[in-house]
Short mmCIF file of C-alpha atoms and ligand atoms in Angstrom, two decimals:
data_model
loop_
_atom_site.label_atom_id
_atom_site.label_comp_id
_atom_site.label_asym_id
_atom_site.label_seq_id
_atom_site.Cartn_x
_atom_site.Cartn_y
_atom_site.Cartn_z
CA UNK A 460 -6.12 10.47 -27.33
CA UNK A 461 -8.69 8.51 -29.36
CA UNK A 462 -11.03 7.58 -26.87
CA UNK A 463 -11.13 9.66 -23.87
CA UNK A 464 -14.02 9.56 -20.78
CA UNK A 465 -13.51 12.01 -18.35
CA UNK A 466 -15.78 11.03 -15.03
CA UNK A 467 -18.27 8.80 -16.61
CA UNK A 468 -20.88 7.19 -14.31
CA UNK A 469 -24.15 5.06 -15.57
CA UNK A 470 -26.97 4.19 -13.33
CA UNK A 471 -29.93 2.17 -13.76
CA UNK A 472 -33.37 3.13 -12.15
CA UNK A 473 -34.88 0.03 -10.97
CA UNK A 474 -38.24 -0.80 -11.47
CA UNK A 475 -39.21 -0.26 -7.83
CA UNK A 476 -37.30 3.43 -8.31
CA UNK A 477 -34.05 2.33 -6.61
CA UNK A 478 -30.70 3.78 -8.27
CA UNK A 479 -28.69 0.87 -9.40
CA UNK A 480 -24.72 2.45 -9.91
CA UNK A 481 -23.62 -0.03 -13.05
CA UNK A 482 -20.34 2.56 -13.68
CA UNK A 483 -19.48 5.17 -11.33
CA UNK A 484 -16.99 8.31 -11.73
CA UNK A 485 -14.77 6.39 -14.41
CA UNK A 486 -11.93 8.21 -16.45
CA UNK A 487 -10.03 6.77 -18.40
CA UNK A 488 -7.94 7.34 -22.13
CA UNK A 489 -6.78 5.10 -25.01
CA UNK A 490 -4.19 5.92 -27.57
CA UNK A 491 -4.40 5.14 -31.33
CA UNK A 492 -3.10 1.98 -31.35
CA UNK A 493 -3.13 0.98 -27.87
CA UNK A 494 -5.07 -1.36 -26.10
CA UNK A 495 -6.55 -1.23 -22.55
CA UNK A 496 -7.51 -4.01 -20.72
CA UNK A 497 -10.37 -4.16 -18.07
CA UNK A 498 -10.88 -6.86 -16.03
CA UNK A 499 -13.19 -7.36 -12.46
CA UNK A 500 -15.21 -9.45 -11.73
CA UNK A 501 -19.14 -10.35 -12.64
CA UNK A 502 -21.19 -7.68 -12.35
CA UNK A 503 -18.56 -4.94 -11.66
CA UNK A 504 -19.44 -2.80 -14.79
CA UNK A 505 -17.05 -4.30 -17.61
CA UNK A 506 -20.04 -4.10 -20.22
CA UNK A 507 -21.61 -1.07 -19.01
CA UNK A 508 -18.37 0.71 -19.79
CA UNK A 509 -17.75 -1.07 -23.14
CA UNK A 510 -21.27 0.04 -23.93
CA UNK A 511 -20.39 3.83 -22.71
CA UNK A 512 -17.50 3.65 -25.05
CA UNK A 513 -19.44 2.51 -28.20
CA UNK A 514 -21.80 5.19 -26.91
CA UNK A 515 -24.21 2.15 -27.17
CA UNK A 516 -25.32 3.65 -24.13
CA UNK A 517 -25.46 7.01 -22.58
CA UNK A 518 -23.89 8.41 -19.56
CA UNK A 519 -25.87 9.86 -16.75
CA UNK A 520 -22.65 11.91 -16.19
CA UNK A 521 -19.46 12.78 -17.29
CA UNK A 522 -18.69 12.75 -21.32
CA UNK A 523 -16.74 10.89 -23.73
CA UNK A 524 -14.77 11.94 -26.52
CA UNK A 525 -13.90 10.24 -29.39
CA UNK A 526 -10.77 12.04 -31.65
CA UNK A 527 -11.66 14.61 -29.11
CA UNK A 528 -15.04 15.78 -29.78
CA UNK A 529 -17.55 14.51 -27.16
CA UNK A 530 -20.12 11.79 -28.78
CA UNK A 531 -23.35 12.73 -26.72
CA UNK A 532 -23.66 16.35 -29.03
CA UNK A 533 -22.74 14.98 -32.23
CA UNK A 534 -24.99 15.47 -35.67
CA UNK A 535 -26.73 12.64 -37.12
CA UNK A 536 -24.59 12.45 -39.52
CA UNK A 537 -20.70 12.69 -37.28
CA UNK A 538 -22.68 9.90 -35.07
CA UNK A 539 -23.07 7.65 -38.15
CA UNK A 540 -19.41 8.22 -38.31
CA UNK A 541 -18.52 7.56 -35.10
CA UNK A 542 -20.44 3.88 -35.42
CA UNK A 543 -18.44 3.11 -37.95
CA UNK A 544 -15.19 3.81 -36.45
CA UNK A 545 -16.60 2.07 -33.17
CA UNK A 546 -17.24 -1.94 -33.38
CA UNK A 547 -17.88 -4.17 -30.87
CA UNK A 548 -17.41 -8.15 -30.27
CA UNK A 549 -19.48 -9.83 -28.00
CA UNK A 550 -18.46 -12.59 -26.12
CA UNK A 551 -20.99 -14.98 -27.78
CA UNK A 552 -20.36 -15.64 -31.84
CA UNK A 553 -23.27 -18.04 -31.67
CA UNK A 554 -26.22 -15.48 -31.09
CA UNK A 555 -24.30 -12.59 -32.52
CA UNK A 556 -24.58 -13.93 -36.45
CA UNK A 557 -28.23 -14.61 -37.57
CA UNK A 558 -28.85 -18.37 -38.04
CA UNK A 559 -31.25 -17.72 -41.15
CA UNK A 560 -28.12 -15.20 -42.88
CA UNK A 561 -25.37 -16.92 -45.34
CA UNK A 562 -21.88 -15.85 -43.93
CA UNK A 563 -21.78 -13.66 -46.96
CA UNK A 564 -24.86 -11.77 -45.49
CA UNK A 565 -23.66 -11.19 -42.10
CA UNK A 566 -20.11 -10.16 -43.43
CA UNK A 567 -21.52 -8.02 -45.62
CA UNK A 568 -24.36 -5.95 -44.18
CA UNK A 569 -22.01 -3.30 -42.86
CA UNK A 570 -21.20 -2.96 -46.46
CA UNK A 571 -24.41 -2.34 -47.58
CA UNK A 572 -25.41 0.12 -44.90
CA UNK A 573 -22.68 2.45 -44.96
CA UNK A 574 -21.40 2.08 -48.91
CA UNK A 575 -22.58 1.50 -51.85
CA UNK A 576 -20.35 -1.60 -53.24
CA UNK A 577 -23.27 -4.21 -54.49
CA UNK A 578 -22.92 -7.09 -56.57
CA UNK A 579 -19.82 -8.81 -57.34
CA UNK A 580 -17.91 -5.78 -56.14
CA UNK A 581 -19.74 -6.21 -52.44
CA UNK A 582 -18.80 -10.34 -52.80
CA UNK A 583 -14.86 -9.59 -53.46
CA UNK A 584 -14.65 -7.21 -50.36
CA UNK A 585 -16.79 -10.00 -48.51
CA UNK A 586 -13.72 -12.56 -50.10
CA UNK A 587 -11.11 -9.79 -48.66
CA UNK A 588 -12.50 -9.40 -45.18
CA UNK A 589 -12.92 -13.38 -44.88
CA UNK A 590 -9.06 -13.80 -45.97
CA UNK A 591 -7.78 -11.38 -43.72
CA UNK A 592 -9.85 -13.02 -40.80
CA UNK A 593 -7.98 -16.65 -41.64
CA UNK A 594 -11.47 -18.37 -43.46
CA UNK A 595 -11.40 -19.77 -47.09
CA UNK A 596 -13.79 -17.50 -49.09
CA UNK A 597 -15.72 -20.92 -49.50
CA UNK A 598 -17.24 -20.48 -46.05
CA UNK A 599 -19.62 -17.31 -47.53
CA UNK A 600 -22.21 -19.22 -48.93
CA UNK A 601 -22.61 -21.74 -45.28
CA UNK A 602 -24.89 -20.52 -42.82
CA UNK A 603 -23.89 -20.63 -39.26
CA UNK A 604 -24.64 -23.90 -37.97
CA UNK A 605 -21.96 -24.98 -40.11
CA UNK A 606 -19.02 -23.27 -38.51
CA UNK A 607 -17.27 -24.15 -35.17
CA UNK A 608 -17.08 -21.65 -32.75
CA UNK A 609 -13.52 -20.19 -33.39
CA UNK A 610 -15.21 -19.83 -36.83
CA UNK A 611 -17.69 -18.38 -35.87
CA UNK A 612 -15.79 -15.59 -34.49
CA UNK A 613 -13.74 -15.05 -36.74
CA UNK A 614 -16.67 -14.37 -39.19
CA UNK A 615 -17.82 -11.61 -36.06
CA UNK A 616 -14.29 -10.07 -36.36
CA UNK A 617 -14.41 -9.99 -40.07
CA UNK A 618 -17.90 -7.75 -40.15
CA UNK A 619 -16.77 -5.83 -37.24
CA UNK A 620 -13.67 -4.50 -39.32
CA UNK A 621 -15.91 -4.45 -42.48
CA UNK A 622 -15.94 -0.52 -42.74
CA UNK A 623 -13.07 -0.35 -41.06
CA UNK A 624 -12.93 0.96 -37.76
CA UNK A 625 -10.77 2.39 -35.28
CA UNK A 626 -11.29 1.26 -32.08
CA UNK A 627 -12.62 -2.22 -31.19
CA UNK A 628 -14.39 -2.63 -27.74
CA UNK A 629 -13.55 -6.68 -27.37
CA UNK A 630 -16.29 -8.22 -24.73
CA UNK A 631 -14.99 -11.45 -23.62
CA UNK A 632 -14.22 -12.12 -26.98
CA UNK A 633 -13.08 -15.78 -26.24
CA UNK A 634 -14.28 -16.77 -23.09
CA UNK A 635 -17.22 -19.24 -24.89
CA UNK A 636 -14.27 -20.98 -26.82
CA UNK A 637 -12.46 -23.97 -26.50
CA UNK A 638 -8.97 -22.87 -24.79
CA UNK A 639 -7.42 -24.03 -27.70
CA UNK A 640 -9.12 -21.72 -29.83
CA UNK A 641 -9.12 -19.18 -27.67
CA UNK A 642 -5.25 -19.25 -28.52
CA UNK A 643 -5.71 -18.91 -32.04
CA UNK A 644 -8.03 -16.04 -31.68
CA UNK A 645 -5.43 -13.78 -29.68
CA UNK A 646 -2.84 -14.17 -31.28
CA UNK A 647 -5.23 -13.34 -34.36
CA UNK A 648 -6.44 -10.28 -32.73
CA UNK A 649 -2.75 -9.45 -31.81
CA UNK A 650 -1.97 -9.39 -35.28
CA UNK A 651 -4.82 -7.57 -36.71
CA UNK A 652 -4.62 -4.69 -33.98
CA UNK A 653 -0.64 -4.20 -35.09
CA UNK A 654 -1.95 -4.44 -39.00
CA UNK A 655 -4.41 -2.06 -39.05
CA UNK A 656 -2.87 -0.19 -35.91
CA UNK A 657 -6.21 -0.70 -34.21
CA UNK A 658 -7.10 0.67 -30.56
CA UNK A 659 -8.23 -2.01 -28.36
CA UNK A 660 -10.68 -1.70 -25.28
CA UNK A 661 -10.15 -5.24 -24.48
CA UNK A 662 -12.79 -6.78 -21.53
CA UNK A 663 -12.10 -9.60 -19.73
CA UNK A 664 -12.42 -11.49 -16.27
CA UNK A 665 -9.58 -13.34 -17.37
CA UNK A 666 -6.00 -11.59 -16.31
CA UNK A 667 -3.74 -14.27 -18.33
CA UNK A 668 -5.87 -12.81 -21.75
CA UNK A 669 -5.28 -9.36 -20.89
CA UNK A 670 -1.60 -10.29 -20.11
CA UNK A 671 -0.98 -11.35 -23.61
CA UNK A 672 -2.30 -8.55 -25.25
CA UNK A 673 -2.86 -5.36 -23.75
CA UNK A 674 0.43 -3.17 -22.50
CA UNK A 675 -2.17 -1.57 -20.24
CA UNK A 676 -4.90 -2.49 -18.14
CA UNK A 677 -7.55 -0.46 -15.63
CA UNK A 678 -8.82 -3.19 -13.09
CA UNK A 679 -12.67 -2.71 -12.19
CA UNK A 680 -15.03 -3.05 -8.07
CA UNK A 681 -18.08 -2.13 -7.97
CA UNK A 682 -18.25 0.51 -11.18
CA UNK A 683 -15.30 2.01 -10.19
CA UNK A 684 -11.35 1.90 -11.83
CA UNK A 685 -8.97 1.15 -8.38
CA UNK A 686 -6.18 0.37 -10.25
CA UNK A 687 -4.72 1.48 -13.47
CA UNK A 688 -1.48 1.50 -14.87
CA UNK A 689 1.28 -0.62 -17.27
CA UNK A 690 0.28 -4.37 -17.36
CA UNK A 691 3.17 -6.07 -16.14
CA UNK A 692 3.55 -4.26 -13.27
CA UNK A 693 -0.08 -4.33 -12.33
CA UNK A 694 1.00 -7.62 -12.17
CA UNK A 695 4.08 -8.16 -10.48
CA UNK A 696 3.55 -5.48 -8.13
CA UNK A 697 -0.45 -4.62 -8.01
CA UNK A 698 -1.13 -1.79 -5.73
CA UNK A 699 -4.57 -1.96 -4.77
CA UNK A 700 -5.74 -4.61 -2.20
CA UNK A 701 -8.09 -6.40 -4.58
CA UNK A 702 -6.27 -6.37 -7.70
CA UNK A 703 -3.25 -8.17 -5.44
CA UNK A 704 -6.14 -10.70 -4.44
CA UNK A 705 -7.07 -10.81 -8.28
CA UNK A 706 -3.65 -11.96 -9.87
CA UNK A 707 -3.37 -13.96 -6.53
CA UNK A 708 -6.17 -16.25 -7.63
CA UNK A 709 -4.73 -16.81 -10.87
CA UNK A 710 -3.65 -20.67 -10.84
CA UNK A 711 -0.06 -21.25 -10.83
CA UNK A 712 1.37 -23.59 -13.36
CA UNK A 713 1.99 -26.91 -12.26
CA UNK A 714 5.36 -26.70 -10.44
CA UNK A 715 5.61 -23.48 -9.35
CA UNK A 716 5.46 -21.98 -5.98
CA UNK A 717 2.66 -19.51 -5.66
CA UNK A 718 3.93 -16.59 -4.33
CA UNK A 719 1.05 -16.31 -1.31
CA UNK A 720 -2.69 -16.72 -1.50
CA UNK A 721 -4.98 -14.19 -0.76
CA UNK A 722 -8.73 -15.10 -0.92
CA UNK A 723 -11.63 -13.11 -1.30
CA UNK A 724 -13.82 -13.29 1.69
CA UNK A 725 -17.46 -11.89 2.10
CA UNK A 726 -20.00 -10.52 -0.61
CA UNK A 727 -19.61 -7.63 -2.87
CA UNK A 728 -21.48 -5.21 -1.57
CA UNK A 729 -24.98 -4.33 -3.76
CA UNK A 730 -24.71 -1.54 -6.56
CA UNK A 731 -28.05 -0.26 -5.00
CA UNK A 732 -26.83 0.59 -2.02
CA UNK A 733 -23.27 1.62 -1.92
CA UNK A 734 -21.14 2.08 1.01
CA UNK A 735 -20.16 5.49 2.29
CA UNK A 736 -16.44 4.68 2.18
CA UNK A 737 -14.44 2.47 -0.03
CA UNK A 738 -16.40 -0.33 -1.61
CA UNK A 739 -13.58 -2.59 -1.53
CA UNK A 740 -13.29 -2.10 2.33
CA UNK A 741 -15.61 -5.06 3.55
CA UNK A 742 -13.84 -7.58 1.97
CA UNK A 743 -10.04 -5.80 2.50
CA UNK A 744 -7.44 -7.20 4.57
CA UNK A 745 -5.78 -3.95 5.08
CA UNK A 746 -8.80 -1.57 5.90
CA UNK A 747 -8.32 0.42 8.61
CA UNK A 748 -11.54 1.53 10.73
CA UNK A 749 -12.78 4.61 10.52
CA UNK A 750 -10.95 5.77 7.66
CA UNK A 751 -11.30 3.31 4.39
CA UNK A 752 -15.11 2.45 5.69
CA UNK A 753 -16.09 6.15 6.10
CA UNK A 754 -14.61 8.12 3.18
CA UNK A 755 -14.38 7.25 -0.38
CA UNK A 756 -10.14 6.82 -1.38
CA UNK A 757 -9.42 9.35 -4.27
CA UNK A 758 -7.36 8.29 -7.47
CA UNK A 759 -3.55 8.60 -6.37
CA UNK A 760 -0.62 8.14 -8.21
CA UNK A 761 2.03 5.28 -7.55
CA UNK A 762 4.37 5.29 -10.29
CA UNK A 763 4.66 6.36 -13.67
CA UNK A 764 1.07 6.38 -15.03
CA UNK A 765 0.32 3.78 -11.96
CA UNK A 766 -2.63 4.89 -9.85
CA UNK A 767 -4.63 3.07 -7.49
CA UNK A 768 -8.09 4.26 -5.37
CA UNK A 769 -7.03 3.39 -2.45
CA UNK A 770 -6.60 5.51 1.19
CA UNK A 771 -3.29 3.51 1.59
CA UNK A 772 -2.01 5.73 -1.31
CA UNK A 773 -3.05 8.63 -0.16
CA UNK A 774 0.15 11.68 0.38
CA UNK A 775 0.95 12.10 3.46
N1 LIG B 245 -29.86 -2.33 -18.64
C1 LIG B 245 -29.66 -2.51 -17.34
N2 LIG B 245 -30.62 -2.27 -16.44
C2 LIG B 245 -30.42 -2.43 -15.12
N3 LIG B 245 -29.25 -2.85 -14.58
C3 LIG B 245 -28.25 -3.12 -15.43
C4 LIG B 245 -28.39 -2.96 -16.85
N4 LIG B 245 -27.22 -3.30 -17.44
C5 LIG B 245 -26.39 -3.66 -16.44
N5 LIG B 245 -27.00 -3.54 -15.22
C6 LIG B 245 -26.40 -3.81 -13.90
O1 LIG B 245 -25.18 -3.08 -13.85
C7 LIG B 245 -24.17 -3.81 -13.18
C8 LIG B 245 -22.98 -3.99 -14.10
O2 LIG B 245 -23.35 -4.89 -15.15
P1 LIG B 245 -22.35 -5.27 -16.33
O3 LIG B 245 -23.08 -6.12 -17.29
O4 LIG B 245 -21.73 -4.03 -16.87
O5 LIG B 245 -21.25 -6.12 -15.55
P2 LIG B 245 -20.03 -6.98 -16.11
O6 LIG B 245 -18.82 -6.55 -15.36
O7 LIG B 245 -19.98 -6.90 -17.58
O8 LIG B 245 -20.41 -8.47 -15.65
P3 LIG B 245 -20.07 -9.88 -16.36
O9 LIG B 245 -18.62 -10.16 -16.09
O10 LIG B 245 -20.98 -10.84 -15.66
O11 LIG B 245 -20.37 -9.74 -17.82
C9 LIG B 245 -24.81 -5.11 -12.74
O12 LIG B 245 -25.23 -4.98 -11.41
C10 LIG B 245 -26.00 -5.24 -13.67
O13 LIG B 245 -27.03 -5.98 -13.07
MG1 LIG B 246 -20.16 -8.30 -19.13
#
């Protein structure tokens, strides 16, 4: 396993002392070479968990190991490692590259903080990195402004796998592009992840995205996985009640039958105060009283490497 967290939670104390629970009791593994979707909705925890994984954030609980040593009791020195075989992408190239940098600059920071390639050595790598991202080496000397967006990623991509890395935690990566370019970019980041046999944590509210590219995916309520298991069938045959309503709001292209429509109803409940039972359970069609809204579901198994939270899976 290269990136393993075994019962991770996060919380947030509020400013008027309140817990807030951003990511709560969350295990979950990826593979060299794999890569794991994570979708849920707004607010569910999708960052917070990226972040975990990048250790760009500490848990309050639970540990996670990369190339199974656990990153909160490394040395200086293995953690310098570790963010260099960790990169992220945020969903937003525009305020992730510095407006007042060349392209060359942004590209090639990385470069200058971890090795020791300067000059016209540090330019050909920063020629190399643009190639393999699709750019003409042209594009180092413009500044930001002068790149579309697609571009603009691209560039993000290209300093992300500057020193490079081994894992790449993807945060919406191309949810502020055009959908045209959004295309391009996957099937970009398809390519690169087979090339450099890249691990993937891939983050996105966006089911279609995680479709195309990631074999498996862990579907996020409330800071907690309830379903996790092989793509496709998460999607032809999702187990837990809200990742069926999830793939049932996905819009049907235009002469197809949707299969049946199930809508959310009611609020998410608040990460401050957390039900006592399933958090899923106000808003479920199949709760039953007195047992979903009164105990919290374990993890159970529904297929090969299929599990869902959920009391409806629980063994008899
Ligand atoms: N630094 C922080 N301090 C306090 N609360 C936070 C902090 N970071 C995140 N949260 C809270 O944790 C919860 C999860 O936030 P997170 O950003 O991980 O959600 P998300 O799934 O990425 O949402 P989105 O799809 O909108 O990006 C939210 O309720 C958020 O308000
Ligand atoms: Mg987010």
């Amino acid at each position: 396993m290269l990136l393993e967290l075994r019962s991770v939670s996060r919380e947030f104390r509020m400013n008027d002392g309140r817990i807030l629970h951003a990511v709560s009791d969350v295990s979950l593994g990826i593979e060299p070479g794999q890569a794991l979707g994570l979708v849920g909705e707004s607010g569910c925890g999708k960052s917070t968990l990226g972040r975990l994984c990048a250790r760009a954030l500490d848990p309050t609980r639970g540990s996670v190991h990369f190339d199974g040593r656990d990153v909160t009791r490394l040395s200086p020195r293995d953690l310098r490692a570790l963010r260099r075989s960790v990169q992220f992408i945020f969903q937003d190239p525009h305020s992730a590259l510095n407006p007042r940098m060349t392209i060359l600059r942004s590209v090639s920071e990385p470069l200058i903080l971890h090795t020791d390639l300067r000059g016209a050595r540090l330019r050909a790598q920063a020629a190399e990195l643009m190639e393999m991202v699709g750019l003409p080496a042209q594009f180092l000397s413009r500044y930001p402004h002068e790149l579309s967006g697609g571009q603009k990623q691209r560039v993000c991509i290209a300093r992300a796998i500057a020193l490079k890395p081994r894992l790449l935690v993807l945060d919406e990566p191309t949810s502020a592009l055009d959908v045209s370019v959004q295309a391009q970019i996957l099937t970009f980041l398809k390519e690169l992840q087979s090339r450099f046999n890249l691990s993937y944590l891939f983050i996105s509210h966006n089911l279609a995205v995680i479709r195309a590219l990631c074999p498996r995916v862990a579907v996020m309520y409330l800071g907690r996985i309830v379903e996790q298991g092989p793509t496709e069938e998460v999607f032809v045959a999702p187990r837990h009640p809200y990742a069926e309503a999830l793939i049932d709001a996905i819009p049907v292209p235009e002469g197809r039958q949707p299969a049946r429509r199930i809508t959310l109803q009611g609020d998410i409940p608040s990460p401050i105060d957390l039900p006592r039972g399933c958090a899923f359970a106000s808003r479920c069609g199949r709760a039953i009283a007195g047992r979903c809204d009164a105990a919290q579901p374990g993890l159970y198994s529904t297929g090969a490497a299929h599990d869902a939270r959920c009391h409806l899976y629980a063994p008899a």
